[in-house]
Amino acid sequence: SQQGEEDPQALSIQEGENATMNCSYKTSINNLQWYRQNSGRGLVHLILIRSNEREKHSGRLRVTLDTSKKSSSLLITASRAADTASYFCATPPYNTDKLIFGTGTRLQVFP
Amino acid sequence: GAGVSQTPSNKVTEKGKYVELRCDPISGHTALYWYRQSLGQGPEFLIYFQGTGAADDSGLPNDRFFAVRPEGSVSTLKIQRTERGDSAVYLCASSLVISGANVLTFGAGSRLTVL
């Protein structure tokens, strides 16, 4: 079963534009993570935000978390063609160590 | 090793056959996870190990699926009497605890095709 759902399912933008993708989840969590997957490859961890944090930055990435709405957003600023990939949010249901992934957003950045 | 290694990278088999998929995690990572991913979908949790024991196997779809990690390092996912619906990419990940959370490092996956 999927814990999270991302939207939009697909997003196409031009290089230099910002990309925003959203994640909603179902249960209480201790943290939320974002991963990236290039076509045909394994997933790579991008950023982790804990349940007591509201915003976190890493390079061109900005993540927000609203535990009252059970939602998170990932913003990629000044996108590049190399950012083309699928992006997934992942959460551990409360008091568990397993990570449950969402359905993903497929981002296409055109040069 | 430097990363998570999965073998084989590709496996084509016939319906009804038995399949084993191997995962070699990062040295020192005590937790190991198996996921299954179908085209256009997110990874679906199957099972995870803490050391040698299966800490949570709630995602295994039925009793045809079984996984072991006898020495707390390499793990093998075993699928009996394969069905066409088992076709997917099987992903393995090992984890390091960062800020009190398990952060996963994934292998490249084993693509299973059941004809």
PDB file of C-alpha atoms in Angstrom:
ATOM      1  CA  SER A   1       0.000   0.000   0.000  1.00  0.00           C
ATOM      2  CA  GLN A   2       1.140   3.558  -0.612  1.00  0.00           C
ATOM      3  CA  GLN A   3       1.457   5.875   2.358  1.00  0.00           C
ATOM      4  CA  GLY A   4       1.939   9.013   0.329  1.00  0.00           C
ATOM      5  CA  GLU A   5       0.659  10.486  -2.863  1.00  0.00           C
ATOM      6  CA  GLU A   6       2.476  13.097  -4.870  1.00  0.00           C
ATOM      7  CA  ASP A   7       0.969  15.636  -7.137  1.00  0.00           C
ATOM      8  CA  PRO A   8       1.216  16.488  -9.869  1.00  0.00           C
ATOM      9  CA  GLN A   9       1.860  13.065 -11.365  1.00  0.00           C
ATOM     10  CA  ALA A  10       3.863  14.736 -14.126  1.00  0.00           C
ATOM     11  CA  LEU A  11       5.402  18.166 -14.544  1.00  0.00           C
ATOM     12  CA  SER A  12       7.128  19.728 -17.559  1.00  0.00           C
ATOM     13  CA  ILE A  13       9.064  22.981 -17.272  1.00  0.00           C
ATOM     14  CA  GLN A  14      11.834  24.947 -18.987  1.00  0.00           C
ATOM     15  CA  GLU A  15      15.355  25.191 -17.630  1.00  0.00           C
ATOM     16  CA  GLY A  16      15.665  28.009 -15.134  1.00  0.00           C
ATOM     17  CA  GLU A  17      12.083  27.711 -13.896  1.00  0.00           C
ATOM     18  CA  ASN A  18      11.173  26.460 -10.444  1.00  0.00           C
ATOM     19  CA  ALA A  19       9.509  23.090  -9.926  1.00  0.00           C
ATOM     20  CA  THR A  20       7.155  22.412  -7.044  1.00  0.00           C
ATOM     21  CA  MET A  21       5.808  19.002  -6.167  1.00  0.00           C
ATOM     22  CA  ASN A  22       3.569  18.060  -3.286  1.00  0.00           C
ATOM     23  CA  CYS A  23       3.173  14.997  -1.114  1.00  0.00           C
ATOM     24  CA  SER A  24       0.295  14.000   1.133  1.00  0.00           C
ATOM     25  CA  TYR A  25       0.511  11.149   3.607  1.00  0.00           C
ATOM     26  CA  LYS A  26      -1.908   9.297   5.835  1.00  0.00           C
ATOM     27  CA  THR A  27      -0.533   8.536   9.290  1.00  0.00           C
ATOM     28  CA  SER A  28       1.500  10.319  11.967  1.00  0.00           C
ATOM     29  CA  ILE A  29       5.202  10.343  11.157  1.00  0.00           C
ATOM     30  CA  ASN A  30       8.573  11.045  12.770  1.00  0.00           C
ATOM     31  CA  ASN A  31      10.169  12.281   9.569  1.00  0.00           C
ATOM     32  CA  LEU A  32       9.609  12.625   5.845  1.00  0.00           C
ATOM     33  CA  GLN A  33      12.202  12.042   3.145  1.00  0.00           C
ATOM     34  CA  TRP A  34      12.450  12.874  -0.552  1.00  0.00           C
ATOM     35  CA  TYR A  35      14.189  10.625  -3.049  1.00  0.00           C
ATOM     36  CA  ARG A  36      15.002  11.001  -6.709  1.00  0.00           C
ATOM     37  CA  GLN A  37      15.065   8.272  -9.360  1.00  0.00           C
ATOM     38  CA  ASN A  38      16.633   8.676 -12.766  1.00  0.00           C
ATOM     39  CA  SER A  39      15.105   6.512 -15.453  1.00  0.00           C
ATOM     40  CA  GLY A  40      16.035   2.858 -15.012  1.00  0.00           C
ATOM     41  CA  ARG A  41      18.164   3.424 -11.918  1.00  0.00           C
ATOM     42  CA  GLY A  42      17.933   3.092  -8.158  1.00  0.00           C
ATOM     43  CA  LEU A  43      16.645   5.829  -5.896  1.00  0.00           C
ATOM     44  CA  VAL A  44      18.896   8.458  -4.348  1.00  0.00           C
ATOM     45  CA  HIS A  45      18.168  10.187  -1.037  1.00  0.00           C
ATOM     46  CA  LEU A  46      17.813  13.970  -1.374  1.00  0.00           C
ATOM     47  CA  ILE A  47      16.694  15.436   1.921  1.00  0.00           C
ATOM     48  CA  LEU A  48      15.101  14.535   5.262  1.00  0.00           C
ATOM     49  CA  ILE A  49      12.842  16.724   7.370  1.00  0.00           C
ATOM     50  CA  ARG A  50      11.811  15.789  10.896  1.00  0.00           C
ATOM     51  CA  SER A  51       8.285  16.148  12.243  1.00  0.00           C
ATOM     52  CA  ASN A  52       9.294  19.078  14.482  1.00  0.00           C
ATOM     53  CA  GLU A  53      10.752  21.019  11.534  1.00  0.00           C
ATOM     54  CA  ARG A  54       8.705  23.172   9.168  1.00  0.00           C
ATOM     55  CA  GLU A  55      11.246  23.969   6.467  1.00  0.00           C
ATOM     56  CA  LYS A  56      14.641  22.738   5.347  1.00  0.00           C
ATOM     57  CA  HIS A  57      17.061  23.759   2.615  1.00  0.00           C
ATOM     58  CA  SER A  58      19.782  21.889   0.764  1.00  0.00           C
ATOM     59  CA  GLY A  59      21.390  23.657  -2.188  1.00  0.00           C
ATOM     60  CA  ARG A  60      18.617  24.330  -4.731  1.00  0.00           C
ATOM     61  CA  LEU A  61      16.138  22.204  -2.775  1.00  0.00           C
ATOM     62  CA  ARG A  62      13.611  23.534  -0.291  1.00  0.00           C
ATOM     63  CA  VAL A  63      11.308  21.203   1.613  1.00  0.00           C
ATOM     64  CA  THR A  64       8.367  22.204   3.775  1.00  0.00           C
ATOM     65  CA  LEU A  65       6.340  20.037   6.127  1.00  0.00           C
ATOM     66  CA  ASP A  66       2.875  20.716   7.528  1.00  0.00           C
ATOM     67  CA  THR A  67       2.020  17.941   9.968  1.00  0.00           C
ATOM     68  CA  SER A  68      -1.457  19.377  10.640  1.00  0.00           C
ATOM     69  CA  LYS A  69      -2.327  18.894   6.967  1.00  0.00           C
ATOM     70  CA  LYS A  70      -0.162  15.773   6.587  1.00  0.00           C
ATOM     71  CA  SER A  71       1.555  17.297   3.597  1.00  0.00           C
ATOM     72  CA  SER A  72       4.991  18.259   2.334  1.00  0.00           C
ATOM     73  CA  SER A  73       6.315  20.114  -0.676  1.00  0.00           C
ATOM     74  CA  LEU A  74       9.603  19.940  -2.533  1.00  0.00           C
ATOM     75  CA  LEU A  75      10.752  23.014  -4.434  1.00  0.00           C
ATOM     76  CA  ILE A  76      13.629  22.827  -6.906  1.00  0.00           C
ATOM     77  CA  THR A  77      14.819  26.302  -7.837  1.00  0.00           C
ATOM     78  CA  ALA A  78      16.523  27.289 -11.096  1.00  0.00           C
ATOM     79  CA  SER A  79      15.930  23.844 -12.585  1.00  0.00           C
ATOM     80  CA  ARG A  80      18.369  22.198 -14.981  1.00  0.00           C
ATOM     81  CA  ALA A  81      17.892  19.538 -17.641  1.00  0.00           C
ATOM     82  CA  ALA A  82      19.815  17.183 -15.338  1.00  0.00           C
ATOM     83  CA  ASP A  83      16.997  17.488 -12.771  1.00  0.00           C
ATOM     84  CA  THR A  84      14.801  15.413 -15.095  1.00  0.00           C
ATOM     85  CA  ALA A  85      13.794  12.418 -12.980  1.00  0.00           C
ATOM     86  CA  SER A  86      11.007  10.998 -10.834  1.00  0.00           C
ATOM     87  CA  TYR A  87      10.716  12.336  -7.303  1.00  0.00           C
ATOM     88  CA  PHE A  88       9.212  10.381  -4.416  1.00  0.00           C
ATOM     89  CA  CYS A  89       8.324  11.253  -0.873  1.00  0.00           C
ATOM     90  CA  ALA A  90       8.741   8.541   1.736  1.00  0.00           C
ATOM     91  CA  THR A  91       7.584   8.276   5.321  1.00  0.00           C
ATOM     92  CA  PRO A  92       7.915   5.772   8.141  1.00  0.00           C
ATOM     93  CA  PRO A  93       4.500   5.142   9.709  1.00  0.00           C
ATOM     94  CA  TYR A  94       4.693   6.143  13.368  1.00  0.00           C
ATOM     95  CA  ASN A  95       6.947   3.935  15.509  1.00  0.00           C
ATOM     96  CA  THR A  96       8.145   1.875  12.583  1.00  0.00           C
ATOM     97  CA  ASP A  97      11.429   1.873  10.680  1.00  0.00           C
ATOM     98  CA  LYS A  98      10.040   0.852   7.306  1.00  0.00           C
ATOM     99  CA  LEU A  99       9.825   3.579   4.671  1.00  0.00           C
ATOM    100  CA  ILE A 100       6.670   3.754   2.612  1.00  0.00           C
ATOM    101  CA  PHE A 101       6.960   5.561  -0.713  1.00  0.00           C
ATOM    102  CA  GLY A 102       4.460   7.674  -2.555  1.00  0.00           C
ATOM    103  CA  THR A 103       3.403   7.375  -6.166  1.00  0.00           C
ATOM    104  CA  GLY A 104       5.950   9.885  -7.473  1.00  0.00           C
ATOM    105  CA  THR A 105       6.098  13.002  -9.645  1.00  0.00           C
ATOM    106  CA  ARG A 106       7.782  12.679 -13.046  1.00  0.00           C
ATOM    107  CA  LEU A 107       9.644  15.927 -13.735  1.00  0.00           C
ATOM    108  CA  GLN A 108      10.813  16.811 -17.236  1.00  0.00           C
ATOM    109  CA  VAL A 109      13.065  19.867 -17.603  1.00  0.00           C
ATOM    110  CA  PHE A 110      13.530  21.066 -21.180  1.00  0.00           C
ATOM    111  CA  PRO A 111      16.771  22.853 -22.140  1.00  0.00           C
TER     112      PRO A 111
ATOM    113  CA  GLY B   1      31.544  -2.351  -0.572  1.00  0.00           C
ATOM    114  CA  ALA B   2      31.122   1.139  -1.895  1.00  0.00           C
ATOM    115  CA  GLY B   3      27.452   0.748  -2.699  1.00  0.00           C
ATOM    116  CA  VAL B   4      24.546  -1.679  -2.603  1.00  0.00           C
ATOM    117  CA  SER B   5      25.066  -4.436  -5.150  1.00  0.00           C
ATOM    118  CA  GLN B   6      22.203  -6.448  -6.628  1.00  0.00           C
ATOM    119  CA  THR B   7      22.475  -9.521  -8.810  1.00  0.00           C
ATOM    120  CA  PRO B   8      21.345 -10.429 -11.354  1.00  0.00           C
ATOM    121  CA  SER B   9      20.572  -7.080 -12.949  1.00  0.00           C
ATOM    122  CA  ASN B  10      18.160  -8.832 -15.301  1.00  0.00           C
ATOM    123  CA  LYS B  11      16.372 -12.145 -14.971  1.00  0.00           C
ATOM    124  CA  VAL B  12      13.978 -13.672 -17.475  1.00  0.00           C
ATOM    125  CA  THR B  13      12.182 -16.801 -16.370  1.00  0.00           C
ATOM    126  CA  GLU B  14       9.174 -18.884 -17.240  1.00  0.00           C
ATOM    127  CA  LYS B  15       5.954 -19.004 -15.278  1.00  0.00           C
ATOM    128  CA  GLY B  16       6.172 -21.561 -12.490  1.00  0.00           C
ATOM    129  CA  LYS B  17       9.947 -21.409 -12.058  1.00  0.00           C
ATOM    130  CA  TYR B  18      11.870 -20.546  -8.884  1.00  0.00           C
ATOM    131  CA  VAL B  19      13.951 -17.365  -8.721  1.00  0.00           C
ATOM    132  CA  GLU B  20      16.550 -16.010  -6.292  1.00  0.00           C
ATOM    133  CA  LEU B  21      17.620 -12.367  -6.209  1.00  0.00           C
ATOM    134  CA  ARG B  22      20.677 -11.348  -4.233  1.00  0.00           C
ATOM    135  CA  CYS B  23      21.522  -8.136  -2.398  1.00  0.00           C
ATOM    136  CA  ASP B  24      24.921  -7.192  -1.002  1.00  0.00           C
ATOM    137  CA  PRO B  25      24.474  -4.134   1.251  1.00  0.00           C
ATOM    138  CA  ILE B  26      26.940  -1.469   2.275  1.00  0.00           C
ATOM    139  CA  SER B  27      29.346  -2.843   4.850  1.00  0.00           C
ATOM    140  CA  GLY B  28      28.261  -1.928   8.366  1.00  0.00           C
ATOM    141  CA  HIS B  29      24.651  -1.128   7.477  1.00  0.00           C
ATOM    142  CA  THR B  30      22.571  -3.204   9.861  1.00  0.00           C
ATOM    143  CA  ALA B  31      19.175  -2.631   8.243  1.00  0.00           C
ATOM    144  CA  LEU B  32      18.294  -4.025   4.809  1.00  0.00           C
ATOM    145  CA  TYR B  33      15.088  -3.458   2.840  1.00  0.00           C
ATOM    146  CA  TRP B  34      13.441  -5.083  -0.162  1.00  0.00           C
ATOM    147  CA  TYR B  35      11.002  -3.216  -2.398  1.00  0.00           C
ATOM    148  CA  ARG B  36       9.217  -4.024  -5.636  1.00  0.00           C
ATOM    149  CA  GLN B  37       8.555  -1.399  -8.302  1.00  0.00           C
ATOM    150  CA  SER B  38       6.271  -1.714 -11.286  1.00  0.00           C
ATOM    151  CA  LEU B  39       6.484   0.632 -14.260  1.00  0.00           C
ATOM    152  CA  GLY B  40       5.251   4.114 -13.419  1.00  0.00           C
ATOM    153  CA  GLN B  41       4.686   3.289  -9.749  1.00  0.00           C
ATOM    154  CA  GLY B  42       6.486   4.044  -6.512  1.00  0.00           C
ATOM    155  CA  PRO B  43       8.506   1.373  -4.711  1.00  0.00           C
ATOM    156  CA  GLU B  44       6.258  -1.034  -2.816  1.00  0.00           C
ATOM    157  CA  PHE B  45       7.604  -2.197   0.549  1.00  0.00           C
ATOM    158  CA  LEU B  46       8.124  -5.955   0.890  1.00  0.00           C
ATOM    159  CA  ILE B  47      10.284  -6.701   3.941  1.00  0.00           C
ATOM    160  CA  TYR B  48      13.034  -5.296   6.061  1.00  0.00           C
ATOM    161  CA  PHE B  49      15.734  -6.872   8.224  1.00  0.00           C
ATOM    162  CA  GLN B  50      17.458  -5.563  11.295  1.00  0.00           C
ATOM    163  CA  GLY B  51      20.533  -7.750  11.547  1.00  0.00           C
ATOM    164  CA  THR B  52      19.635 -11.349  10.735  1.00  0.00           C
ATOM    165  CA  GLY B  53      15.970 -11.202  11.640  1.00  0.00           C
ATOM    166  CA  ALA B  54      13.031  -9.972   9.600  1.00  0.00           C
ATOM    167  CA  ALA B  55      11.774  -6.983  11.580  1.00  0.00           C
ATOM    168  CA  ASP B  56       8.758  -6.447   9.341  1.00  0.00           C
ATOM    169  CA  ASP B  57       7.602  -8.751   6.534  1.00  0.00           C
ATOM    170  CA  SER B  58       4.119  -7.296   6.220  1.00  0.00           C
ATOM    171  CA  GLY B  59       4.646  -6.316   2.578  1.00  0.00           C
ATOM    172  CA  LEU B  60       5.344  -9.792   1.227  1.00  0.00           C
ATOM    173  CA  PRO B  61       2.369 -10.408  -1.088  1.00  0.00           C
ATOM    174  CA  ASN B  62       1.915 -14.130  -0.360  1.00  0.00           C
ATOM    175  CA  ASP B  63       3.741 -17.243   0.792  1.00  0.00           C
ATOM    176  CA  ARG B  64       5.507 -17.660  -2.534  1.00  0.00           C
ATOM    177  CA  PHE B  65       7.826 -14.860  -1.457  1.00  0.00           C
ATOM    178  CA  PHE B  66      10.507 -15.402   1.164  1.00  0.00           C
ATOM    179  CA  ALA B  67      13.681 -13.558   2.122  1.00  0.00           C
ATOM    180  CA  VAL B  68      16.662 -14.468   4.259  1.00  0.00           C
ATOM    181  CA  ARG B  69      19.698 -12.738   5.663  1.00  0.00           C
ATOM    182  CA  PRO B  70      21.488 -15.522   7.530  1.00  0.00           C
ATOM    183  CA  GLU B  71      24.665 -13.689   8.569  1.00  0.00           C
ATOM    184  CA  GLY B  72      23.312 -10.175   8.824  1.00  0.00           C
ATOM    185  CA  SER B  73      24.903  -9.024   5.593  1.00  0.00           C
ATOM    186  CA  VAL B  74      23.934 -10.468   2.189  1.00  0.00           C
ATOM    187  CA  SER B  75      20.224 -11.082   1.660  1.00  0.00           C
ATOM    188  CA  THR B  76      18.390 -13.281  -0.828  1.00  0.00           C
ATOM    189  CA  LEU B  77      14.817 -12.756  -1.964  1.00  0.00           C
ATOM    190  CA  LYS B  78      13.280 -16.039  -3.076  1.00  0.00           C
ATOM    191  CA  ILE B  79      10.184 -16.341  -5.251  1.00  0.00           C
ATOM    192  CA  GLN B  80       8.587 -19.742  -5.780  1.00  0.00           C
ATOM    193  CA  ARG B  81       6.238 -20.733  -8.618  1.00  0.00           C
ATOM    194  CA  THR B  82       6.662 -17.373 -10.332  1.00  0.00           C
ATOM    195  CA  GLU B  83       3.654 -15.752 -11.978  1.00  0.00           C
ATOM    196  CA  ARG B  84       3.506 -13.150 -14.747  1.00  0.00           C
ATOM    197  CA  GLY B  85       2.295 -10.618 -12.193  1.00  0.00           C
ATOM    198  CA  ASP B  86       5.615 -10.954 -10.340  1.00  0.00           C
ATOM    199  CA  SER B  87       7.345  -9.127 -13.208  1.00  0.00           C
ATOM    200  CA  ALA B  88       8.827  -5.927 -11.780  1.00  0.00           C
ATOM    201  CA  VAL B  89      12.079  -4.342 -10.672  1.00  0.00           C
ATOM    202  CA  TYR B  90      13.098  -5.611  -7.249  1.00  0.00           C
ATOM    203  CA  LEU B  91      15.026  -2.992  -5.307  1.00  0.00           C
ATOM    204  CA  CYS B  92      17.229  -3.558  -2.297  1.00  0.00           C
ATOM    205  CA  ALA B  93      18.395  -0.844   0.071  1.00  0.00           C
ATOM    206  CA  SER B  94      20.517  -0.713   3.187  1.00  0.00           C
ATOM    207  CA  SER B  95      20.321   2.042   5.720  1.00  0.00           C
ATOM    208  CA  LEU B  96      22.289   4.283   7.935  1.00  0.00           C
ATOM    209  CA  VAL B  97      20.649   6.119  10.833  1.00  0.00           C
ATOM    210  CA  ILE B  98      20.894   9.887  10.326  1.00  0.00           C
ATOM    211  CA  SER B  99      19.211  12.264  12.785  1.00  0.00           C
ATOM    212  CA  GLY B 100      17.373   9.318  14.305  1.00  0.00           C
ATOM    213  CA  ALA B 101      15.947   8.255  10.962  1.00  0.00           C
ATOM    214  CA  ASN B 102      16.771   5.443   8.565  1.00  0.00           C
ATOM    215  CA  VAL B 103      18.116   6.940   5.330  1.00  0.00           C
ATOM    216  CA  LEU B 104      18.177   4.374   2.548  1.00  0.00           C
ATOM    217  CA  THR B 105      20.887   3.732  -0.034  1.00  0.00           C
ATOM    218  CA  PHE B 106      19.474   1.772  -2.945  1.00  0.00           C
ATOM    219  CA  GLY B 107      20.991  -0.677  -5.354  1.00  0.00           C
ATOM    220  CA  ALA B 108      20.320  -0.464  -9.093  1.00  0.00           C
ATOM    221  CA  GLY B 109      17.683  -3.185  -8.881  1.00  0.00           C
ATOM    222  CA  SER B 110      17.026  -6.598 -10.388  1.00  0.00           C
ATOM    223  CA  ARG B 111      14.561  -6.555 -13.272  1.00  0.00           C
ATOM    224  CA  LEU B 112      12.489  -9.748 -13.234  1.00  0.00           C
ATOM    225  CA  THR B 113      10.462 -10.747 -16.273  1.00  0.00           C
ATOM    226  CA  VAL B 114       8.192 -13.764 -16.020  1.00  0.00           C
ATOM    227  CA  LEU B 115       7.067 -15.075 -19.403  1.00  0.00           C
TER     228      LEU B 115
END
